[in-house]
Coordinates of C-alpha atoms and ligand atoms in Angstrom, one line a residue:
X1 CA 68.0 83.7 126.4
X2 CA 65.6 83.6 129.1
X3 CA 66.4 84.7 132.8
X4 CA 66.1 80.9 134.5
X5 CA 67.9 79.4 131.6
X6 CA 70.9 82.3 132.2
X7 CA 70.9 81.6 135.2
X8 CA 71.6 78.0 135.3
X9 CA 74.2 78.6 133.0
X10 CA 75.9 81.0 134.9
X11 CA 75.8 78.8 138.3
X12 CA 77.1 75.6 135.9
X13 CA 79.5 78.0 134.6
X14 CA 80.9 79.2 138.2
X15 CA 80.7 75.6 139.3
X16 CA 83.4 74.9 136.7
X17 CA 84.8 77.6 136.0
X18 CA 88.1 76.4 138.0
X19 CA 88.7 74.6 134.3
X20 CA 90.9 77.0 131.8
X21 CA 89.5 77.7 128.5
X22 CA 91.5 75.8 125.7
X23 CA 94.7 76.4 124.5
X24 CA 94.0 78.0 121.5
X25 CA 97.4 77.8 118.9
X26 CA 98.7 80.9 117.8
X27 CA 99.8 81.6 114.1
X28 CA 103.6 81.9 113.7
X29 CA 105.2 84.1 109.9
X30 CA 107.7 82.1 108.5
X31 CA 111.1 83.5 109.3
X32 CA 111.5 84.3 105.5
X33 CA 108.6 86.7 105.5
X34 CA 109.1 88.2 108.9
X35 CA 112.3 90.4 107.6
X36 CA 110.2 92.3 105.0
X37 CA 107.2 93.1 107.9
X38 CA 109.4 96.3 109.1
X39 CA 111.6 97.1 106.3
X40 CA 108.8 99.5 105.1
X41 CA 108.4 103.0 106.0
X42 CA 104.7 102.6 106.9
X43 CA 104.5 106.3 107.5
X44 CA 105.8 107.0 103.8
X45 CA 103.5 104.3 102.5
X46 CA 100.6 104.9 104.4
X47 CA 100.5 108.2 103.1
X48 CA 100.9 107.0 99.7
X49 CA 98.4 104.8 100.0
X50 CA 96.3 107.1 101.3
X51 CA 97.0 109.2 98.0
X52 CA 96.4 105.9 96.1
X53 CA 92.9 105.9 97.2
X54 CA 92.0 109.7 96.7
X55 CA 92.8 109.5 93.3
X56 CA 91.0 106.0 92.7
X57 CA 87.7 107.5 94.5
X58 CA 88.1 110.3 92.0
X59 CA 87.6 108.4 89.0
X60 CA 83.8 107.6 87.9
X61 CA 83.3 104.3 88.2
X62 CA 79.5 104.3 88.9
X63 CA 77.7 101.3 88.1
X64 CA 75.8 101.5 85.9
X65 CA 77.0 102.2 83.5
X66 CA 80.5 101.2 85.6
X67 CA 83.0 102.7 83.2
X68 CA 85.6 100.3 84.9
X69 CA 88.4 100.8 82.0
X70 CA 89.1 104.5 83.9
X71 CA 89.1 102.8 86.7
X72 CA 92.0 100.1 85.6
X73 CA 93.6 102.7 83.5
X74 CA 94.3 104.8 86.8
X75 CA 95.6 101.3 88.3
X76 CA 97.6 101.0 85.2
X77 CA 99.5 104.1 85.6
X78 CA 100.7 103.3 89.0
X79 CA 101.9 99.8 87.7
X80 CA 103.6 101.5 84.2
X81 CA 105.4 103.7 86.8
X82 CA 106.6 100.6 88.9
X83 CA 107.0 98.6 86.0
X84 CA 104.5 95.6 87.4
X85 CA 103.2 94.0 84.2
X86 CA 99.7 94.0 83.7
X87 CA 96.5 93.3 80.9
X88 CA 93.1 95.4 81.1
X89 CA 90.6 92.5 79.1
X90 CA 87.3 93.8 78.7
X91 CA 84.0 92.1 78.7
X92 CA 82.0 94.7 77.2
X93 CA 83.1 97.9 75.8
X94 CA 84.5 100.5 79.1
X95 CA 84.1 97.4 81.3
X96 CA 87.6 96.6 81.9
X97 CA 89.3 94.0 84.3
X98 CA 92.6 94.7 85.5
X99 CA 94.9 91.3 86.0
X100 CA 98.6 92.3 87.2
X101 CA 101.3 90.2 88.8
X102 CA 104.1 89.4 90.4
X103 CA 105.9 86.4 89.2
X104 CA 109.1 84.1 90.8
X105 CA 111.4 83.5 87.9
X106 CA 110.1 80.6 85.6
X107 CA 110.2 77.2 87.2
X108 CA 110.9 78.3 90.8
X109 CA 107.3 78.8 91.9
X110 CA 106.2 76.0 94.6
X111 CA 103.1 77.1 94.7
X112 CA 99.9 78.2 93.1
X113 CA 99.4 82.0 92.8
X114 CA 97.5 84.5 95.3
X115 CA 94.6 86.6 94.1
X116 CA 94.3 90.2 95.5
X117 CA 90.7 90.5 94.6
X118 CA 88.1 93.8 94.1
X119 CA 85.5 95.1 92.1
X120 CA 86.3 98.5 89.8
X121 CA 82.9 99.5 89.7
X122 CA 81.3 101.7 92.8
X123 CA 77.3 102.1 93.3
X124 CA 75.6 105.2 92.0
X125 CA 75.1 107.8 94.8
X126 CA 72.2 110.6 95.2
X127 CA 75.3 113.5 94.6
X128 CA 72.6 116.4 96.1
X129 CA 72.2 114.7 99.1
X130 CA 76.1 114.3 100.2
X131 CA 78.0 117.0 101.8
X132 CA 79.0 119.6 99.5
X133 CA 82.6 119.2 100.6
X134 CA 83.3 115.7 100.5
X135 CA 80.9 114.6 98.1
X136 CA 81.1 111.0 96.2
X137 CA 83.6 111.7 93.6
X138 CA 85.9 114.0 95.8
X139 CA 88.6 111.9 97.5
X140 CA 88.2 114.8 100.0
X141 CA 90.1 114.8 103.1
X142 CA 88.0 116.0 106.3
X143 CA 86.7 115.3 109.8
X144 CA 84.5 112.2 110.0
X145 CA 84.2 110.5 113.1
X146 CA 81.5 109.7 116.0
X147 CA 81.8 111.1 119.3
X148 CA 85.4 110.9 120.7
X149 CA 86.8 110.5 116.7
X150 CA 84.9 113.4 115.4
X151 CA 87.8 115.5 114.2
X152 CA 89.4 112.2 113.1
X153 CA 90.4 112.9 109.5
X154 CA 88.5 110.8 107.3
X155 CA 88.5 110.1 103.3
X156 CA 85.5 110.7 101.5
X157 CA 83.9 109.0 98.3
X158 CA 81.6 106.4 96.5
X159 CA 83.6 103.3 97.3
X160 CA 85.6 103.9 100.4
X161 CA 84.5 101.2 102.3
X162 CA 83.0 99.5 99.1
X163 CA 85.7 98.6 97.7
X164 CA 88.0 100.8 96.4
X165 CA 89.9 100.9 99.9
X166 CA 90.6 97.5 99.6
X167 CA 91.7 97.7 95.8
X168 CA 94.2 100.7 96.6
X169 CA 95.6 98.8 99.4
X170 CA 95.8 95.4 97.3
X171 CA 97.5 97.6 94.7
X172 CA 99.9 99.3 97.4
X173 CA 100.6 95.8 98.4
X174 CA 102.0 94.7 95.0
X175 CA 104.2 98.0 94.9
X176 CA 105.4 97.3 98.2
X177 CA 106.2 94.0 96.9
X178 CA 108.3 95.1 93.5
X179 CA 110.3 98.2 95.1
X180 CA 111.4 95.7 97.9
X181 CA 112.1 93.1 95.6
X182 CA 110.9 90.5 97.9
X183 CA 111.7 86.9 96.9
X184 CA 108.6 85.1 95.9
X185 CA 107.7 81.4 95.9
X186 CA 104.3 82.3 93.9
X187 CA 103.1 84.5 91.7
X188 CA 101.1 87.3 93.5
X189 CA 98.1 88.8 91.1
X190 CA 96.1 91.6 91.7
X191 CA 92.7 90.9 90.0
X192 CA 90.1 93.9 89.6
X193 CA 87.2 93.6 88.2
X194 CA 84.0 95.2 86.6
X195 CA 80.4 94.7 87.5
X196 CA 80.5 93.2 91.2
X197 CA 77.4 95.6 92.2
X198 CA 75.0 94.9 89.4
X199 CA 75.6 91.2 87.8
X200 CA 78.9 90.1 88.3
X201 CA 80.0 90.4 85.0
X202 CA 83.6 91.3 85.6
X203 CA 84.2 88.3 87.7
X204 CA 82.3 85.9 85.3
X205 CA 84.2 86.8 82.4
X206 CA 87.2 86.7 83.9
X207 CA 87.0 82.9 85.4
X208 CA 85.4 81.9 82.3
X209 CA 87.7 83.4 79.8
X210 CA 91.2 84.3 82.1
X211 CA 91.0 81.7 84.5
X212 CA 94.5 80.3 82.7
X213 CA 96.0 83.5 83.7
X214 CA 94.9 83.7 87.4
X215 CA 94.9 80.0 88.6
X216 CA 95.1 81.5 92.0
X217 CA 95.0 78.7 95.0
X218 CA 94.0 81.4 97.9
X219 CA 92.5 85.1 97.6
X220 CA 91.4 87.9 99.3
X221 CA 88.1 90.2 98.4
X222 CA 85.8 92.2 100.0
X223 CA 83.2 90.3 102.6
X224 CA 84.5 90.7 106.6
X225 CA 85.6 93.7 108.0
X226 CA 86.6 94.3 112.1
X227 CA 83.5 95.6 113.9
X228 CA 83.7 97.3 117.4
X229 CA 81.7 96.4 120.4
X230 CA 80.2 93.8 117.8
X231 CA 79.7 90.9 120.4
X232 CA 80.7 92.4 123.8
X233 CA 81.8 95.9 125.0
X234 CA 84.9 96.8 124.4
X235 CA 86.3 94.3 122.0
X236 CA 86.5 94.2 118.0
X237 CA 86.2 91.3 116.0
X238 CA 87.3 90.9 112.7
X239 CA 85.2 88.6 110.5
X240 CA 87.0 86.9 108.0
X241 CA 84.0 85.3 105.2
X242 CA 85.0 82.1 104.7
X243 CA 81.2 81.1 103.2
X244 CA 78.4 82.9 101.3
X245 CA 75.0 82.4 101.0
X246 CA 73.8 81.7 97.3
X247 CA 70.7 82.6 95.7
X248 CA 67.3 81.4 94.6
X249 CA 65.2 85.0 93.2
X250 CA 61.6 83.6 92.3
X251 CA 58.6 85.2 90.4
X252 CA 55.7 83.3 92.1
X253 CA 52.3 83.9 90.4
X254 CA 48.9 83.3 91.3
X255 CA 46.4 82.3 88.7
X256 CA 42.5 82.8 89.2
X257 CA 39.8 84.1 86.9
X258 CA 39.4 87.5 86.5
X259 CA 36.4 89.9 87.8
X260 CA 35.0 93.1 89.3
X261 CA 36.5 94.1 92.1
X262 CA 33.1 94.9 94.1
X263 CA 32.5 91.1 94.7
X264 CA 34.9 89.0 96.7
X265 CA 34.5 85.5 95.7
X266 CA 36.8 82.5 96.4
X267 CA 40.0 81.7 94.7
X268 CA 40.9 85.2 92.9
X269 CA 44.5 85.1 92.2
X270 CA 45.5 88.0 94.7
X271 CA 43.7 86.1 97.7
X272 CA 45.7 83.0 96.4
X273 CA 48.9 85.1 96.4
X274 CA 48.1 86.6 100.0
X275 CA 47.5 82.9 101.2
X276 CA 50.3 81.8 99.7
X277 CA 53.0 84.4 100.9
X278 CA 51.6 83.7 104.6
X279 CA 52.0 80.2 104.5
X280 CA 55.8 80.8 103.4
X281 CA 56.0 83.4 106.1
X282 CA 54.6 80.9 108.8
X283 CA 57.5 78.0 108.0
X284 CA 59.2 77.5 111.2
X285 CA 62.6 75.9 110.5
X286 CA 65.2 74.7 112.7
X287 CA 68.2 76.6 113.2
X288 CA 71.0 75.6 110.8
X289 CA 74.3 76.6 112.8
X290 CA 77.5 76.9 110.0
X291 CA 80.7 75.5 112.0
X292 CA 82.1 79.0 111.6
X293 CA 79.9 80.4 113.9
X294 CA 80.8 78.2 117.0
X295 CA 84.5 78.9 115.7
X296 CA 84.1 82.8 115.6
X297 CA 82.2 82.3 119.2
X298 CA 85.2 80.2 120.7
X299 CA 87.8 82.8 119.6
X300 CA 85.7 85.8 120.9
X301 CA 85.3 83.6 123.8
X302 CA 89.1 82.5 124.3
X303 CA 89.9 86.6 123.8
X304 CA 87.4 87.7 126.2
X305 CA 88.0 85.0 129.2
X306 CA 85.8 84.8 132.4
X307 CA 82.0 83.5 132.3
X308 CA 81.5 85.0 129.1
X309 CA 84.8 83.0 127.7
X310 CA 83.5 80.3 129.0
X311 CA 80.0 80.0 127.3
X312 CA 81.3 80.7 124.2
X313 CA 83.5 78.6 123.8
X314 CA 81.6 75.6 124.4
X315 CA 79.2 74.4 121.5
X316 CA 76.6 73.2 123.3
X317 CA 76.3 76.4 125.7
X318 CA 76.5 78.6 122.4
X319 CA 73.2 76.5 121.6
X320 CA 71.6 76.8 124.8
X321 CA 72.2 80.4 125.0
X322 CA 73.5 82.6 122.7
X323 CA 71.3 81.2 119.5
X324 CA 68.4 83.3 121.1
X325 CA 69.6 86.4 120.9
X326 CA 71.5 86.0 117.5
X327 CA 67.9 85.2 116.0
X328 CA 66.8 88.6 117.4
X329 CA 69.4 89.9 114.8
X330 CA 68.1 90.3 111.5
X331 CA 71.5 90.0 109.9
X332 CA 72.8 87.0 112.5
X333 CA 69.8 85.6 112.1
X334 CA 70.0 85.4 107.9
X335 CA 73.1 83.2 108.6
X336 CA 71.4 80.5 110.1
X337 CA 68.2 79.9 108.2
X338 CA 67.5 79.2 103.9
X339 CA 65.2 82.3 103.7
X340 CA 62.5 84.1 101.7
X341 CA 62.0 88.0 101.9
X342 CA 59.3 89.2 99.4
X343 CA 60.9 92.0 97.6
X344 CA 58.0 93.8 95.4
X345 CA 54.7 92.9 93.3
X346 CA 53.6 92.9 90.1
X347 CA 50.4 92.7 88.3
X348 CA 48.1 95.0 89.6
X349 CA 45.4 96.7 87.4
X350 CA 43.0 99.5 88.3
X351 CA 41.7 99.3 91.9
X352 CA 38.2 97.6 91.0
X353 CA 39.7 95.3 88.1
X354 CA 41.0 91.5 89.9
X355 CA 43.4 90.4 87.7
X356 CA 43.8 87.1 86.3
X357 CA 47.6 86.5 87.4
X358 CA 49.4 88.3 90.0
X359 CA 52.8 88.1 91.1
X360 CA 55.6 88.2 94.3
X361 CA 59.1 88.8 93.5
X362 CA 60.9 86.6 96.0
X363 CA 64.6 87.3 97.3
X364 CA 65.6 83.4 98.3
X365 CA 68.6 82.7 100.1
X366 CA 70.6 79.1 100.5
X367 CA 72.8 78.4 102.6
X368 CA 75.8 76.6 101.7
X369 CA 74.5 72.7 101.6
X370 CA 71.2 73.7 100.7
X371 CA 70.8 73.7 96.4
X372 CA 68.7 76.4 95.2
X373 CA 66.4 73.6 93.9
X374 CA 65.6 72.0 97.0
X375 CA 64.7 75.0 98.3
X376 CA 62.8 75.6 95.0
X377 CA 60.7 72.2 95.9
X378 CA 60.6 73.1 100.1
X379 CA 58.7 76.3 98.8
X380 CA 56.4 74.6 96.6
X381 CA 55.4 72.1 99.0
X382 CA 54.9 74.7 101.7
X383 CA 52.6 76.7 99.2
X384 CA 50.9 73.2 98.2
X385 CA 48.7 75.7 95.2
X386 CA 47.9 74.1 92.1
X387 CA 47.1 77.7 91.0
X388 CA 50.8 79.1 91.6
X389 CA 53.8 78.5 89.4
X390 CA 57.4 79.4 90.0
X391 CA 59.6 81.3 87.8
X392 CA 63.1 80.9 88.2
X393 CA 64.9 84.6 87.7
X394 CA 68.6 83.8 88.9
X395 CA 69.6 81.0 91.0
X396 CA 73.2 79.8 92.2
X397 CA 74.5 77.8 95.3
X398 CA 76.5 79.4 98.0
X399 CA 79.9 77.7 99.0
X400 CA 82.6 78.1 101.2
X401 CA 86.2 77.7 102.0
X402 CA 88.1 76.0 104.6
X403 CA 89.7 78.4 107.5
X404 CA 92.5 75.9 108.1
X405 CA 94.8 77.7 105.7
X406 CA 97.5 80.1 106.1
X407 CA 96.5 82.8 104.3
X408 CA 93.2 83.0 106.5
X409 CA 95.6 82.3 110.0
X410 CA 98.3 85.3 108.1
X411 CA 94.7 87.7 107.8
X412 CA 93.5 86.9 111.4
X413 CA 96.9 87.4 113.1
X414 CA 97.7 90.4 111.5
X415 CA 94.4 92.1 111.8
X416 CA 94.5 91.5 115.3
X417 CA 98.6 92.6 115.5
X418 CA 99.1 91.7 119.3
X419 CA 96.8 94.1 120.2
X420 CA 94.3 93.4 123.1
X421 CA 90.5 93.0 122.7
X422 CA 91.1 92.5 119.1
X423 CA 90.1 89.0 117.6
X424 CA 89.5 87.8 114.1
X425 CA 88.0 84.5 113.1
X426 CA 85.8 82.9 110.4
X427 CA 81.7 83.8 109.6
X428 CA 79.5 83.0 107.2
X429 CA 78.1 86.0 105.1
X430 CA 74.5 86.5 104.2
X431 CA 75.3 88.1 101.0
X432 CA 77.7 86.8 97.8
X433 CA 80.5 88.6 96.3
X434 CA 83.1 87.7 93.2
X435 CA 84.6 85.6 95.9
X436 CA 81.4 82.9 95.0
X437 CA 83.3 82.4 91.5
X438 CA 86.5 81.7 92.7
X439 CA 85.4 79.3 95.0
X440 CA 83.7 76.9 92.3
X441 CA 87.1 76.8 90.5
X442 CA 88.5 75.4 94.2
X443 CA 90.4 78.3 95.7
X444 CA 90.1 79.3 99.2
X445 CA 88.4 82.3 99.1
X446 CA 88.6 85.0 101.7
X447 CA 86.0 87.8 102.7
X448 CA 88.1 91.0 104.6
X449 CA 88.9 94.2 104.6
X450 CA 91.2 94.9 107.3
X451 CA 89.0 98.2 108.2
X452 CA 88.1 98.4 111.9
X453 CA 84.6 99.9 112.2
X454 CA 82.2 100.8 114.3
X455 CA 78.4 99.6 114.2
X456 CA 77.2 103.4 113.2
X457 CA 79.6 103.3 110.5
X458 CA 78.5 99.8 108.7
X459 CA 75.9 102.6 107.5
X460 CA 78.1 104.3 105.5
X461 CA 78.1 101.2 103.3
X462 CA 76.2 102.4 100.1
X463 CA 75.2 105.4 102.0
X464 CA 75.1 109.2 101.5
X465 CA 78.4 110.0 103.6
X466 CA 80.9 107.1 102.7
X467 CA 84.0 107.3 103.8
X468 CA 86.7 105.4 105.9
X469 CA 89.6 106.6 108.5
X470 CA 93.4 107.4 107.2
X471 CA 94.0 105.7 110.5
X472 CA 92.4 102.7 108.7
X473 CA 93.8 102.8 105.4
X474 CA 97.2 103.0 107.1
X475 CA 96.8 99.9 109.7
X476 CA 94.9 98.1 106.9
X477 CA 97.8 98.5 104.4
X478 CA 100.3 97.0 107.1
X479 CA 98.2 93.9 107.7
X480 CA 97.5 93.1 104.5
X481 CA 101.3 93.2 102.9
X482 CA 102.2 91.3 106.1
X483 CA 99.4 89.0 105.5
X484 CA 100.9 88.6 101.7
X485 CA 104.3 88.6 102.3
X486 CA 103.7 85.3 105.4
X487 CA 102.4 83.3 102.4
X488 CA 104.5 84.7 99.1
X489 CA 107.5 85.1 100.5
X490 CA 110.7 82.6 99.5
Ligands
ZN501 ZN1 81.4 95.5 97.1

């Protein structure tokens, strides 16, 4: 945003700023479900919870190989214990896929099941470089926090954050469920799968060859997460992904003769390549905005009030001057375009050898509306070389759900829980997850892990020192089973 451009907003904005903001309507639990929000000890199962994880974070579930079948096994035990039925299907050998549930007795269901959703399998980790202490596989309990939080105690392991927080406090929820013997109106299924953080595997097989057990209508699985001081001091939004990104990956190879490398001459398949690449890299496309984003802006808006509240939530203002500085933001600015990132080479022979074909590995992105093959053909037209082919290495669409749904209004008003400076609304994710297969077989899939964060610790996401707060994984565990219970309970 420019300075004259702020600054006519900001008069326009004091000019009117005698008008409100909107009335923004506020999500009510049903009366059902709100007599099961405080019949829990949360300080008994917080701590269990808290236990729940440890142990989880202590199995090896590093992918590859992934080894998910520990990782279910150790879900297993819990459910045995609480006597929640449950099948580990495999799709390979050790790659198990853990699909428990909660049913209503037969023929009383009115409506179609809810999917607590997570990936078994963590990423590998570089063990030498962790903290002796509280290294990947420990589940150790230490001091973790920045600054003020620093002798916050913290839990420590490959898959805190991603995702086996979420899958212990999915798995928490569904115990919570069966001791209190809440009535249900739907089946409730907790869904765990192999594979997430190499190809998806888990969640494939599962939808292709399960989907008769699951047949879930909402679900909840990693993606979103509550982010301090994310848009303006002092507040945290929670994200809720209601839409992915998909996927167009691209070998694109240049084709020229072949020749010494001591004399340059026109039309040599790296030169072709370079030219290529910078013609790609000189596209300049409009702006795609995904309604979320003037959604998420309104609520941060409506939460925040004054001039601020007032910009944002007004679509055309957001245009005028907010879109600026999210395109300064690498990962904002992913959101709003169909991109290409150039992600390695191949090809290359001896320093004075030019080689016949040379290649660029290309990391494409869609966004949802865009089909991986008209972004194929934008590409090719914007390269406009006879001399350069395409290879298609994995491509899928991205999609999205709608936030008008209870499930999404039960997430956002129990992640925020009354509390000021605290707002949760909808985004669109750069990335995929599982959540991507769901969504083709219609449900309304949710991104969130009710985790509040702050912008240091988005780091710790496949980093050398992951871990998240027991302040976390208690809050988190409250809002989610309330979140549940709003939409399960009879
Ligand atoms: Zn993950």
């Amino acid at each position: 945003m420019n300075s004259r451009s702020l600054l006519a907003a900001l008069s326009l904005a004091l000019l009117l700023s005698g008008c409100a903001l909107p009335e923004r309507p506020v999500a009510v639990s049903p009366a059902a479900a709100t007599r099961f929000h405080d019949a829990v000890d949360w300080s008994k199962a917080g701590d269990e919870a808290v236990e729940t994880l440890r142990g989880y974070l202590r199995v090896d579930t590093v992918n590859p190989p992934g080894n998910e079948t520990r990782g279910a096994r150790y879900m297993a035990d819990i459910l045995d214990r609480e006597k929640i039925p449950y099948a580990i299907v495999e799709s390979a050998p050790g790659r198990g896929n853990l699909i428990a549930r909660l049913d209503p007795p037969p023929g009383t269901a009115t409506e179609a099941p809810l999917c607590l959703f997570s990936h078994i399998d963590v990423v590998t980790a570089e063990v030498e470089k962790w903290p002796k202490e509280t290294g990947p596989l420990s589940g150790a309990i230490a001091p973790g926090g920045i600054g003020a939080d620093k002798d916050k105690p913290y839990i420590w392991g490959r898959g805190a954050l991603d995702m086996k927080g979420l899958g212990a406090l999915e798995l928490e929820t569904m115990v919570l469920l069966k001791r209190m013997n809440v009535p249900l109106k739907r089946s409730v299924i907790l869904l765990a799968v192999a594979g997430e953080e190499t190809d998806s595997s888990g969640a494939q097989f599962v939808v292709d060859h399960h989907w008769d057990k699951l047949q879930c209508s909402q679900s909840v699985n990693e993606g979103g997460i509550g982010i301090k001081d994310l848009l303006v001091p002092g507040q945290t939004v929670y994200t809720i992904s209601v839409a992915e990104k998909g996927t167009l990956w691209l070998k694109m190879t240049a084709h020229g003769e072949a020749g010494h490398g001591s004399t340059p001459a026109p039309g040599r398949a790296p030169d072709r390549l370079i030219m290529a690449i910078r013609k790609l890299k000189a596209r300049q496309d409009e702006p795609i905005i995904h309604p979320s984003l003037y959604e998420l802006a309104a609520r941060v808006g409506h939460e925040h009030g004054g001039i601020t509240g007032f910009v944002l939530t007004r679509p055309w203002l957001v245009d005028r001057l907010v879109l600026d500085q999210l395109m300064e933001n690498p990962a904002a600015r992913a959101t709003l375009f169909n991109t290409v990132n150039i992600t390695g080479f191949t090809g290359m022979k001896e320093p004075n050898v030019i080689p016949s074909e040379v290649s660029a590995i290309i990391d494409g992105r869609v966004l949802p509306g865009t089909s991986p093959e008209k972004w194929l053909e934008e590409i090719k037209k914007t390269v406009d070389d006879p001399n350069i082919t395409f290879a298609v290495i994995d491509a899928h669409g991205g999609n999205g759900s709608p936030w008008d749904d209870p499930f999404f209004d039960a997430l956002a008003k129990h992640a925020v829980d009354g509390r000021a400076g605290v707002v949760a609304g909808p985004a669109l994710s750069p990335g995929y997850t599982d959540s991507l297969f769901l969504r083709n077989k219609g449900v309304h899939a949710y991104g969130f892990v009710p985790f509040e964060i702050s912008k240091e610790e988005l780091a710790y996401f496949h980093g050398r020192d992951e871990r998240v707060s027991v302040e976390n994984v208690k809050r988190g565990l409250r809002s989610l089973f309330r979140a549940v219970v709003d939409v399960s309970a009879k």
